[in-house]
Amino acid sequence: MKRRKRIFLVILNLVVYVFAFLYVLPILWTVFSSFKEESDLFSWPPRLVTKLTMINYRNVFSKTQLPLFMRNSFFISIFATIITVLISIMGGYALAKYHFRFRGFISSFTLSMLMIPLQVIMVPIYLVLSKIGMINTLWGLIIPPSATPTGIFLAQRYLLSALPDEILESARIDGAGEMKIFFKIVLPLSTPLIAALSVLSFTWRWNDFLWPLIVVGTPRLYTVQLALGMYAGEHIVQWGPLLAMTVISMIPVLIVFLLLQKYFVKGIATGALK
Amino acid sequence: MKKQLVPWLFLLPNLLIFAIFIVTPALSSFYYSFTDYDMLTFSGKFVGLSNFISLFRTPSDFSHVLTRTFFYTLLVVPLVFFSSLGLSVITTSDFIYGRSFLRALFYWPWLLSPSIIGISWKWFLDYDAGLINIILIKMGLNPISWLIDKRLAFLSVTLVTVWNVAGYFMVMFNAALTAIPVEVYEAASLDGANKWTRFWKIIFPLLKPTSVLVIILSTIMAMRSFEVIYVFTSGGPGTSTTMVAQKIYHTAFMERKLGMASAMSIVLFLILIILSLLQFKVLEEKQ
């Protein structure tokens, strides 16, 4: 009886792991193929195992503008993340720790911004951006999506429970100004919040596709993701360099995820928002 | 007196960005939908309801796209529901080794960008060099034209969407499943019935609030689908995988008919608003 159960468990685990392997196979196949020579990608008859080389990776740097796209992506993601983290905590702090008229209204107003996704306002947003001269600019890429209801909500939730009113009160009695309190007390006490928001924001911005698609028309300002989408849509796709570029573009988010995995899960469990 | 001002200063950057880049566009979207604004002249005149009338005069392109999007959503939602529940049961079950590894693995597709997902699947299903067709050829069978045949392309898009989001909803189910007290599981195992019935009769009803949320959120996601499909199939072959959001994009930025595109946006907008209101209601009840 016991032995039969053990055999059953081994088989069950085997089945699950085969399924898990198949689940990520499309990505593994992309990674594997990116190391094949261009001539092997479409060889006939097809071969599964071929000589592996780094040629696509060398080509992607010499034949495409990947370094430029990477620089754009890093610049946008990092600056947007800094802004998002800062203004989310500012907003969340105001909603969590101050009593003022319309607080409830502002709180619901912020959340209601979630109900208006980019997909339905991309046309008028384009017009707004072009009126204020933000089309085809880095600031157009960075600023507008940097305010996020999810960020403010997470900050509000965190500060409500993790920042006792007594600390703020005693700082005020000692004569500290409101700005000083924010930068010297609130921000330093928010390290886990800053980590969680940074992870989320960096991932959103690094992976973003629709926003750059609307804002950017010139290849000079392409992010890695936008460049990938544009290359993939071309009539004759250069698969070798494209696959290498795809693999390279996965690495930053993968590193961030592996280092800070627990903050991701926290973000989802609290919110169910984004 | 001055102190009343401080919270507003803290809120200012967010409120300013929301006002300029969300509220203003959302409101002007209503206005544009009643005009024949176009992007060549950046001007237009008031045309009343005529945009909406031509959208719903059947058969129009838009009513086809809208019907397709509904049908796609109708397929995606139950598939997402049962696959994420299934993944969740696997990754919380005592009988499986390396659960946290599996959790990260199934969550992975949610972390990938639309471009990566689109390109990887396009490559995986490629007629000449995709892995599936290579295996079929090795087995002496004919390769399948996944992204050339209209029906197969639609099916592929549906499955890729499910694959993309299942890990996200798995995490939500995991939170609900691990919150169920051990006594409930014990009580369930004392009962004579087999595991399958026990799960559906005892555990599953306890997941109801999460289930409702998963259904609403996945409906919203499906109705908004754009980016992954845009890279994966570009909405083709023909328009067989074009959904509403992409149709709006195309009408505005390729055909340059902003008035018409705004009218389409309003239709999608109303559908999504109703779903979002349901979502907030469920979240409120949950708390």
Coordinates of C-alpha atoms in Angstrom, one line a residue:
Chain A
M1 CA 0.0 0.0 0.0
K2 CA 2.7 2.4 1.1
R3 CA 4.9 1.5 -1.8
R4 CA 2.1 1.9 -4.3
K5 CA 1.5 5.4 -2.9
R6 CA 5.1 6.3 -3.3
I7 CA 5.2 5.2 -6.9
F8 CA 2.1 7.2 -7.5
L9 CA 3.7 10.3 -6.1
V10 CA 6.8 9.9 -8.2
I11 CA 4.7 9.6 -11.3
L12 CA 2.6 12.6 -10.3
N13 CA 5.7 14.7 -9.8
L14 CA 7.1 13.5 -13.1
V15 CA 3.9 14.5 -14.9
V16 CA 3.9 17.9 -13.3
Y17 CA 7.5 18.6 -14.2
V18 CA 7.1 17.5 -17.8
F19 CA 4.1 19.8 -18.0
A20 CA 6.1 22.7 -16.4
F21 CA 8.9 22.1 -19.0
L22 CA 6.3 22.3 -21.9
Y23 CA 4.8 25.4 -20.3
V24 CA 8.0 27.4 -20.7
L25 CA 9.2 25.6 -23.9
P26 CA 8.3 28.5 -26.3
I27 CA 10.7 30.7 -24.4
L28 CA 13.3 28.1 -24.0
W29 CA 13.1 27.5 -27.8
T30 CA 13.7 31.2 -28.4
V31 CA 16.7 31.2 -26.1
F32 CA 18.1 28.0 -27.7
S33 CA 17.5 29.2 -31.2
S34 CA 19.2 32.5 -30.6
F35 CA 22.5 30.6 -30.4
K36 CA 22.0 28.9 -33.8
E37 CA 23.6 30.2 -36.9
E38 CA 21.3 32.1 -39.2
S39 CA 21.7 29.4 -41.9
D40 CA 20.8 26.7 -39.4
L41 CA 17.6 28.4 -38.3
F42 CA 15.9 27.5 -41.6
S43 CA 17.9 24.5 -42.7
W44 CA 16.2 21.8 -44.6
P45 CA 15.5 19.2 -43.5
P46 CA 15.2 20.9 -40.1
R47 CA 17.6 19.8 -37.4
L48 CA 16.9 20.1 -33.7
V49 CA 20.6 20.1 -32.6
T50 CA 23.0 22.2 -34.5
K51 CA 26.3 24.0 -33.8
L52 CA 25.8 26.7 -31.3
T53 CA 27.5 30.1 -31.8
M54 CA 27.4 33.6 -30.4
I55 CA 27.2 35.1 -34.0
N56 CA 23.7 36.5 -33.5
Y57 CA 24.8 38.3 -30.3
R58 CA 27.7 39.8 -32.1
N59 CA 25.5 40.8 -35.0
V60 CA 22.9 42.4 -32.8
F61 CA 25.4 44.8 -31.6
S62 CA 27.0 45.5 -35.0
K63 CA 24.0 45.4 -37.3
T64 CA 21.2 46.9 -35.1
Q65 CA 21.1 49.9 -32.8
L66 CA 20.6 47.8 -29.7
P67 CA 23.1 49.8 -27.6
L68 CA 21.1 52.9 -28.3
F69 CA 17.8 51.2 -27.5
M70 CA 19.2 49.8 -24.3
R71 CA 20.4 53.2 -23.3
N72 CA 16.9 54.7 -24.0
S73 CA 15.2 51.8 -22.0
F74 CA 17.5 52.1 -19.0
F75 CA 17.3 55.9 -19.0
I76 CA 13.5 55.9 -19.2
S77 CA 13.0 53.0 -16.7
I78 CA 15.3 54.4 -14.1
F79 CA 14.2 58.0 -14.2
A80 CA 10.5 57.1 -14.4
T81 CA 11.0 54.7 -11.5
I82 CA 12.6 57.4 -9.3
I83 CA 9.7 59.8 -10.1
T84 CA 7.1 57.1 -9.6
V85 CA 8.5 56.0 -6.2
L86 CA 8.8 59.6 -5.0
I87 CA 5.4 60.9 -6.0
S88 CA 3.6 57.7 -5.0
I89 CA 5.0 57.9 -1.5
M90 CA 4.2 61.6 -1.3
G91 CA 0.6 61.0 -2.4
G92 CA 0.2 57.9 -0.3
Y93 CA 1.6 59.8 2.7
A94 CA -0.8 62.7 2.3
L95 CA -3.7 60.3 2.1
A96 CA -2.5 58.1 5.0
K97 CA -1.4 60.7 7.5
Y98 CA -3.2 64.0 7.0
H99 CA -6.7 64.9 7.8
F100 CA -8.0 67.3 5.2
R101 CA -11.2 68.1 3.4
F102 CA -12.0 65.9 0.4
R103 CA -9.5 63.2 1.5
G104 CA -12.1 60.5 0.9
F105 CA -12.9 62.0 -2.4
I106 CA -9.3 62.2 -3.5
S107 CA -8.7 58.6 -2.4
S108 CA -11.5 57.3 -4.6
F109 CA -10.6 59.7 -7.4
T110 CA -7.1 58.2 -7.5
L111 CA -8.4 54.7 -7.5
S112 CA -11.0 55.5 -10.2
M113 CA -8.1 56.4 -12.6
L114 CA -7.7 52.6 -12.9
M115 CA -11.0 52.4 -14.7
I116 CA -9.6 54.4 -17.6
P117 CA -7.0 52.3 -19.4
L118 CA -4.6 53.6 -22.0
Q119 CA -6.3 51.5 -24.7
V120 CA -9.4 53.7 -24.6
I121 CA -7.8 57.1 -24.4
M122 CA -4.8 56.7 -26.6
V123 CA -6.3 58.9 -29.3
P124 CA -6.9 62.0 -27.2
I125 CA -3.7 61.4 -25.2
Y126 CA -1.8 61.7 -28.5
L127 CA -3.5 65.0 -29.1
V128 CA -2.7 66.3 -25.6
L129 CA 0.9 65.2 -26.0
S130 CA 1.3 66.9 -29.4
K131 CA -0.3 70.1 -28.1
I132 CA 2.2 70.4 -25.3
G133 CA 5.1 69.3 -27.5
M134 CA 5.8 65.9 -25.7
I135 CA 5.5 63.7 -28.8
N136 CA 8.9 62.2 -29.7
T137 CA 10.6 63.3 -26.5
L138 CA 12.1 61.4 -23.6
W139 CA 10.0 63.4 -21.1
G140 CA 6.9 62.4 -23.0
L141 CA 7.9 58.8 -22.4
I142 CA 8.8 59.3 -18.8
I143 CA 6.4 61.8 -17.2
P144 CA 2.7 60.9 -18.1
P145 CA 2.7 57.3 -16.9
S146 CA 4.7 58.0 -13.8
A147 CA 1.7 58.7 -11.6
T148 CA 0.0 55.4 -10.9
P149 CA -3.0 54.6 -8.7
T150 CA -1.5 51.3 -7.8
G151 CA 1.6 53.0 -6.5
I152 CA -0.3 55.6 -4.4
F153 CA -2.6 52.8 -3.1
L154 CA 0.3 50.6 -2.0
A155 CA 2.1 53.6 -0.4
Q156 CA -1.1 54.6 1.5
R157 CA -1.6 51.1 2.8
Y158 CA 2.0 50.6 3.9
L159 CA 2.3 54.0 5.6
L160 CA -1.0 53.6 7.5
S161 CA 0.3 50.5 9.3
A162 CA 4.1 50.9 9.3
L163 CA 4.5 54.6 10.3
P164 CA 3.2 55.4 13.8
D165 CA 1.6 58.9 14.2
E166 CA 3.7 59.3 17.4
I167 CA 6.9 59.7 15.5
L168 CA 5.5 62.4 13.3
E169 CA 4.0 64.2 16.3
S170 CA 7.2 64.2 18.3
A171 CA 9.1 65.5 15.2
R172 CA 6.6 68.3 15.0
I173 CA 7.0 69.1 18.6
D174 CA 10.7 69.3 18.1
G175 CA 10.0 71.9 15.5
A176 CA 10.7 70.0 12.3
G177 CA 9.0 71.3 9.1
E178 CA 6.6 69.2 7.1
M179 CA 9.1 68.7 4.2
K180 CA 11.9 67.9 6.6
I181 CA 9.7 65.3 8.2
F182 CA 8.9 63.7 4.9
F183 CA 12.5 63.5 3.7
K184 CA 14.2 62.8 7.0
I185 CA 11.6 60.5 8.6
V186 CA 9.0 59.1 6.2
L187 CA 11.3 58.2 3.3
P188 CA 14.0 56.5 5.4
L189 CA 11.3 54.5 7.2
S190 CA 9.8 53.3 3.9
T191 CA 12.6 51.1 2.7
P192 CA 10.5 48.0 2.0
L193 CA 7.9 50.1 0.3
I194 CA 10.5 51.8 -1.9
A195 CA 11.9 48.4 -2.8
A196 CA 8.4 47.0 -3.7
L197 CA 7.5 50.1 -5.7
S198 CA 10.8 50.2 -7.5
V199 CA 10.5 46.6 -8.6
L200 CA 7.0 47.1 -9.9
S201 CA 7.7 50.4 -11.6
F202 CA 10.9 49.2 -13.2
T203 CA 9.2 46.1 -14.6
W204 CA 6.2 48.0 -16.0
R205 CA 8.4 50.6 -17.6
W206 CA 11.0 48.2 -19.0
N207 CA 8.3 46.0 -20.5
D208 CA 6.0 48.8 -21.7
F209 CA 5.0 48.7 -25.3
L210 CA 1.9 50.6 -25.9
W211 CA 3.0 53.9 -24.4
P212 CA 6.2 54.2 -26.5
L213 CA 4.2 53.0 -29.5
I214 CA 2.0 56.1 -29.1
V215 CA 4.6 58.6 -28.1
V216 CA 7.7 57.7 -30.2
G217 CA 8.0 57.9 -34.0
T218 CA 11.7 58.1 -34.6
P219 CA 14.0 55.1 -34.1
R220 CA 16.4 57.4 -32.2
L221 CA 14.1 57.2 -29.2
Y222 CA 13.0 53.6 -29.5
T223 CA 13.0 51.5 -26.4
V224 CA 14.2 47.9 -26.6
Q225 CA 10.6 46.7 -26.5
L226 CA 9.4 49.0 -29.2
A227 CA 12.3 48.1 -31.4
L228 CA 11.6 44.4 -31.0
G229 CA 7.9 45.0 -31.9
M230 CA 8.9 47.0 -34.9
Y231 CA 11.4 44.5 -36.2
A232 CA 9.0 41.6 -35.6
G233 CA 6.4 43.4 -37.8
E234 CA 8.7 43.8 -40.8
H235 CA 8.0 41.9 -43.9
I236 CA 11.3 40.1 -44.0
V237 CA 12.2 39.3 -40.4
Q238 CA 15.9 39.0 -39.6
W239 CA 15.3 36.2 -37.1
G240 CA 18.9 35.6 -35.9
P241 CA 19.6 39.1 -34.4
L242 CA 15.9 39.5 -33.4
L243 CA 16.0 36.4 -31.2
A244 CA 19.3 37.5 -29.7
M245 CA 17.8 40.9 -28.9
T246 CA 14.7 39.2 -27.4
V247 CA 16.9 37.2 -25.0
I248 CA 19.0 40.2 -24.0
S249 CA 15.8 42.2 -23.3
M250 CA 14.7 39.6 -20.8
I251 CA 17.7 39.8 -18.6
P252 CA 17.1 43.0 -16.6
V253 CA 13.6 42.0 -15.5
L254 CA 14.8 38.5 -14.8
I255 CA 17.6 39.8 -12.5
V256 CA 15.3 42.2 -10.7
F257 CA 12.7 39.4 -10.2
L258 CA 15.2 36.9 -8.9
L259 CA 16.7 39.4 -6.4
L260 CA 13.4 40.8 -5.2
Q261 CA 10.9 38.0 -5.8
K262 CA 9.1 38.5 -2.5
Y263 CA 8.1 42.1 -3.2
F264 CA 6.4 41.0 -6.4
V265 CA 4.2 38.6 -4.7
K266 CA 3.4 41.1 -2.0
G267 CA 2.4 43.6 -4.6
I268 CA -0.1 41.2 -6.2
A269 CA -1.5 39.9 -2.9
T270 CA -2.2 43.4 -1.6
G271 CA -3.6 45.0 -4.7
A272 CA -5.2 42.9 -7.3
L273 CA -5.3 46.3 -8.9
K274 CA -3.0 46.5 -11.9
Chain B
M1 CA -4.4 77.3 8.1
K2 CA -1.1 76.6 6.3
K3 CA -1.2 73.1 7.5
Q4 CA -4.3 72.4 5.4
L5 CA -2.2 73.1 2.3
V6 CA 0.6 70.6 3.0
P7 CA -1.3 67.4 1.9
W8 CA -2.3 69.1 -1.3
L9 CA 1.3 69.9 -2.0
F10 CA 2.2 66.3 -1.5
L11 CA -0.6 65.2 -3.8
L12 CA 0.0 67.9 -6.5
P13 CA 2.4 65.9 -8.8
N14 CA 0.0 63.0 -9.0
L15 CA -3.1 65.0 -9.4
L16 CA -1.6 67.2 -12.1
I17 CA -0.5 64.2 -14.1
F18 CA -3.9 62.5 -13.7
A19 CA -5.7 65.7 -14.7
I20 CA -3.6 66.4 -17.8
F21 CA -3.0 62.9 -19.1
I22 CA -6.0 60.9 -18.0
V23 CA -9.0 63.1 -17.1
T24 CA -8.6 65.6 -19.9
P25 CA -8.2 62.9 -22.6
A26 CA -11.1 60.9 -21.2
L27 CA -13.4 63.9 -21.3
S28 CA -12.2 65.1 -24.7
S29 CA -12.7 61.6 -26.0
F30 CA -16.4 62.1 -25.6
Y31 CA -16.3 65.4 -27.5
Y32 CA -14.2 64.0 -30.4
S33 CA -16.6 61.0 -30.7
F34 CA -19.3 63.5 -31.9
T35 CA -17.0 65.1 -34.5
D36 CA -15.4 64.1 -37.8
Y37 CA -12.0 65.2 -36.5
D38 CA -9.1 63.8 -38.6
M39 CA -5.4 63.8 -38.1
L40 CA -4.5 65.3 -41.5
T41 CA -6.0 68.7 -40.9
F42 CA -6.3 68.5 -37.1
S43 CA -9.8 69.8 -37.4
G44 CA -13.3 68.6 -37.5
K45 CA -16.9 69.6 -37.1
F46 CA -19.7 68.4 -34.9
V47 CA -21.6 65.5 -36.6
G48 CA -23.8 64.3 -33.8
L49 CA -24.4 60.6 -33.4
S50 CA -23.4 59.7 -37.0
N51 CA -20.1 58.1 -35.9
F52 CA -22.0 55.8 -33.6
I53 CA -24.7 55.0 -36.1
S54 CA -22.1 54.0 -38.7
L55 CA -20.3 51.8 -36.1
F56 CA -23.4 49.8 -35.5
R57 CA -24.9 49.8 -38.9
T58 CA -24.4 46.1 -39.6
P59 CA -22.4 44.7 -41.2
S60 CA -19.7 47.2 -40.4
D61 CA -16.0 46.5 -39.7
F62 CA -16.4 47.6 -36.1
S63 CA -19.3 45.3 -35.3
H64 CA -17.3 42.4 -36.7
V65 CA -14.3 43.3 -34.5
L66 CA -16.5 43.8 -31.5
T67 CA -18.2 40.5 -31.9
R68 CA -14.8 38.8 -32.4
T69 CA -13.5 40.5 -29.2
F70 CA -16.6 39.2 -27.3
F71 CA -16.1 35.7 -28.6
Y72 CA -12.4 35.8 -27.8
T73 CA -13.2 37.0 -24.3
L74 CA -15.8 34.3 -23.9
L75 CA -13.1 31.7 -24.7
V76 CA -10.3 33.3 -22.7
V77 CA -12.1 33.8 -19.4
P78 CA -13.1 30.2 -18.6
L79 CA -9.8 28.9 -19.9
V80 CA -7.9 31.4 -17.7
F81 CA -10.1 30.5 -14.7
F82 CA -9.5 26.8 -14.8
S83 CA -5.9 26.9 -15.8
S84 CA -4.9 29.3 -13.1
L85 CA -6.9 27.3 -10.6
G86 CA -5.2 24.2 -11.8
L87 CA -1.7 25.8 -11.5
S88 CA -2.6 27.0 -8.1
V89 CA -3.7 23.5 -6.9
I90 CA -0.4 22.1 -8.3
T91 CA 1.7 24.8 -6.6
T92 CA 0.0 24.5 -3.2
S93 CA -0.3 20.7 -3.1
D94 CA 1.7 18.8 -0.4
F95 CA 2.5 16.0 -2.9
I96 CA 4.6 18.2 -5.2
Y97 CA 8.3 18.9 -4.7
G98 CA 9.8 22.3 -5.4
R99 CA 6.6 24.2 -5.2
S100 CA 8.2 27.6 -4.9
F101 CA 10.3 26.9 -8.0
L102 CA 7.2 25.9 -9.9
R103 CA 5.3 29.0 -8.7
A104 CA 8.1 31.2 -10.1
L105 CA 8.2 29.2 -13.3
F106 CA 4.4 29.5 -14.0
Y107 CA 4.5 33.2 -13.0
W108 CA 7.3 33.9 -15.4
P109 CA 5.2 34.5 -18.6
W110 CA 3.4 37.3 -16.7
L111 CA 6.8 39.1 -16.2
L112 CA 7.7 39.0 -19.9
S113 CA 7.0 42.0 -22.1
P114 CA 4.4 41.9 -24.9
S115 CA 7.2 42.0 -27.4
I116 CA 9.0 39.0 -25.9
I117 CA 5.8 37.0 -25.8
G118 CA 4.8 37.9 -29.3
I119 CA 8.1 37.2 -30.8
S120 CA 8.7 33.9 -28.9
W121 CA 5.4 32.5 -29.9
K122 CA 5.6 33.7 -33.5
W123 CA 9.0 31.9 -33.7
F124 CA 7.7 28.8 -31.8
L125 CA 4.8 28.5 -34.3
D126 CA 6.7 29.5 -37.4
Y127 CA 5.7 27.4 -40.4
D128 CA 9.3 26.6 -41.5
A129 CA 11.3 26.8 -38.4
G130 CA 8.9 26.5 -35.4
L131 CA 9.6 23.7 -32.9
I132 CA 6.1 22.2 -33.3
N133 CA 6.3 21.9 -37.0
I134 CA 9.9 20.6 -36.9
I135 CA 8.7 17.8 -34.6
L136 CA 5.7 17.1 -36.9
I137 CA 8.0 16.9 -39.9
K138 CA 10.4 14.6 -38.0
M139 CA 7.4 12.3 -37.3
G140 CA 6.7 12.3 -41.0
L141 CA 3.6 14.4 -40.7
N142 CA 2.6 17.6 -42.5
P143 CA 3.5 20.9 -40.9
I144 CA 0.6 23.0 -39.6
S145 CA 0.1 26.6 -40.8
W146 CA -0.6 28.0 -37.3
L147 CA -0.5 31.7 -38.2
I148 CA -1.5 31.5 -41.8
D149 CA -4.9 29.8 -41.3
K150 CA -7.4 32.2 -39.9
R151 CA -9.1 29.9 -37.5
L152 CA -5.8 28.4 -36.2
A153 CA -4.4 32.0 -35.8
F154 CA -7.4 32.9 -33.7
L155 CA -7.0 29.8 -31.6
S156 CA -3.3 30.5 -31.2
V157 CA -3.9 34.0 -30.0
T158 CA -6.5 32.8 -27.5
L159 CA -4.1 30.2 -26.1
V160 CA -1.2 32.6 -25.9
T161 CA -3.3 35.1 -24.0
V162 CA -4.3 32.4 -21.5
W163 CA -0.6 31.3 -21.2
N164 CA 0.4 34.9 -20.6
V165 CA -2.0 35.7 -17.7
A166 CA -2.6 32.3 -16.0
G167 CA 0.4 32.7 -13.7
Y168 CA -0.8 36.0 -12.4
F169 CA -4.2 34.6 -11.4
M170 CA -2.5 31.5 -10.0
V171 CA -0.9 33.8 -7.4
M172 CA -4.3 35.2 -6.5
F173 CA -5.7 31.7 -6.1
N174 CA -2.7 30.7 -4.1
A175 CA -3.3 33.4 -1.6
A176 CA -6.9 32.3 -1.2
L177 CA -6.1 28.6 -1.0
T178 CA -3.4 29.0 1.7
A179 CA -5.8 31.2 3.7
I180 CA -8.2 28.3 4.1
P181 CA -7.7 26.9 7.6
V182 CA -6.1 23.4 7.9
E183 CA -9.2 22.1 9.8
V184 CA -11.2 22.5 6.7
Y185 CA -8.8 20.3 4.7
E186 CA -8.8 17.8 7.6
A187 CA -12.5 17.8 7.7
A188 CA -12.6 17.3 4.0
S189 CA -10.3 14.3 4.1
L190 CA -12.3 12.6 6.9
D191 CA -15.3 12.6 4.7
G192 CA -15.6 9.4 2.7
A193 CA -15.9 10.9 -0.7
N194 CA -13.0 11.0 -3.1
K195 CA -10.6 13.9 -3.5
W196 CA -12.2 15.3 -6.7
T197 CA -15.7 15.7 -5.1
R198 CA -14.2 16.9 -1.9
F199 CA -12.4 19.7 -3.7
W200 CA -15.4 20.9 -5.6
K201 CA -17.8 20.5 -2.7
I202 CA -15.8 21.9 0.2
I203 CA -12.7 23.9 -1.0
F204 CA -14.0 25.4 -4.2
P205 CA -17.0 27.2 -2.6
L206 CA -14.7 28.9 -0.2
L207 CA -12.8 30.4 -3.1
K208 CA -15.9 32.3 -4.3
P209 CA -14.8 35.9 -3.7
T210 CA -11.4 35.3 -5.4
S211 CA -13.1 33.4 -8.2
V212 CA -15.4 36.3 -9.0
L213 CA -12.5 38.7 -8.9
V214 CA -10.5 36.5 -11.3
I215 CA -13.4 36.3 -13.7
I216 CA -13.9 40.1 -13.7
L217 CA -10.2 40.9 -14.0
S218 CA -9.6 38.4 -16.8
T219 CA -12.6 39.8 -18.7
I220 CA -11.2 43.3 -18.4
M221 CA -7.8 42.1 -19.6
A222 CA -9.3 40.2 -22.5
M223 CA -11.5 43.1 -23.6
R224 CA -8.4 45.3 -23.6
S225 CA -6.1 42.9 -25.4
F226 CA -3.8 44.7 -27.8
E227 CA 0.0 44.6 -27.3
V228 CA 0.8 40.9 -27.4
I229 CA -1.4 40.3 -30.4
Y230 CA 0.0 43.3 -32.2
V231 CA 3.5 41.8 -32.1
F232 CA 2.4 38.2 -32.4
T233 CA 0.1 38.3 -35.4
S234 CA -0.3 42.0 -36.1
G235 CA -4.0 41.3 -36.0
G236 CA -3.8 39.0 -39.1
P237 CA -4.1 37.1 -41.3
G238 CA -6.6 39.5 -42.7
T239 CA -8.2 40.9 -39.7
S240 CA -8.9 37.5 -38.1
T241 CA -7.1 38.3 -34.8
T242 CA -7.8 42.1 -34.7
M243 CA -9.5 43.1 -31.4
V244 CA -11.3 46.4 -30.5
A245 CA -8.2 48.1 -29.0
Q246 CA -6.1 47.5 -32.1
K247 CA -9.0 48.6 -34.4
I248 CA -9.1 51.9 -32.5
Y249 CA -5.3 52.3 -32.9
H250 CA -5.5 51.5 -36.6
T251 CA -8.5 53.8 -37.2
A252 CA -6.8 56.7 -35.4
F253 CA -3.1 56.4 -36.5
M254 CA -3.3 54.6 -39.9
E255 CA -6.6 55.8 -41.3
R256 CA -6.3 59.1 -39.3
K257 CA -10.0 59.2 -38.5
L258 CA -9.8 60.4 -34.9
G259 CA -13.5 61.1 -34.6
M260 CA -14.4 57.6 -35.6
A261 CA -11.7 56.1 -33.4
S262 CA -13.0 58.1 -30.4
A263 CA -16.5 56.8 -31.0
M264 CA -15.0 53.2 -30.9
S265 CA -13.1 54.2 -27.7
I266 CA -16.4 55.3 -26.0
V267 CA -18.0 51.9 -26.7
L268 CA -15.1 50.0 -25.3
F269 CA -14.9 52.6 -22.4
L270 CA -18.5 51.9 -21.4
I271 CA -18.0 48.1 -21.4
L272 CA -14.9 48.4 -19.3
I273 CA -16.4 50.9 -16.8
I274 CA -19.2 48.5 -16.0
L275 CA -16.7 45.7 -15.4
S276 CA -14.5 47.9 -13.3
L277 CA -17.4 49.0 -11.1
L278 CA -18.2 45.3 -10.6
Q279 CA -14.5 44.7 -9.6
F280 CA -14.5 47.5 -7.0
K281 CA -17.8 46.2 -5.6
V282 CA -16.3 42.7 -5.2
L283 CA -13.1 44.2 -3.6
E284 CA -15.2 46.1 -1.1
E285 CA -17.2 43.1 -0.1
K286 CA -13.9 41.1 0.3
Q287 CA -12.7 43.7 2.8

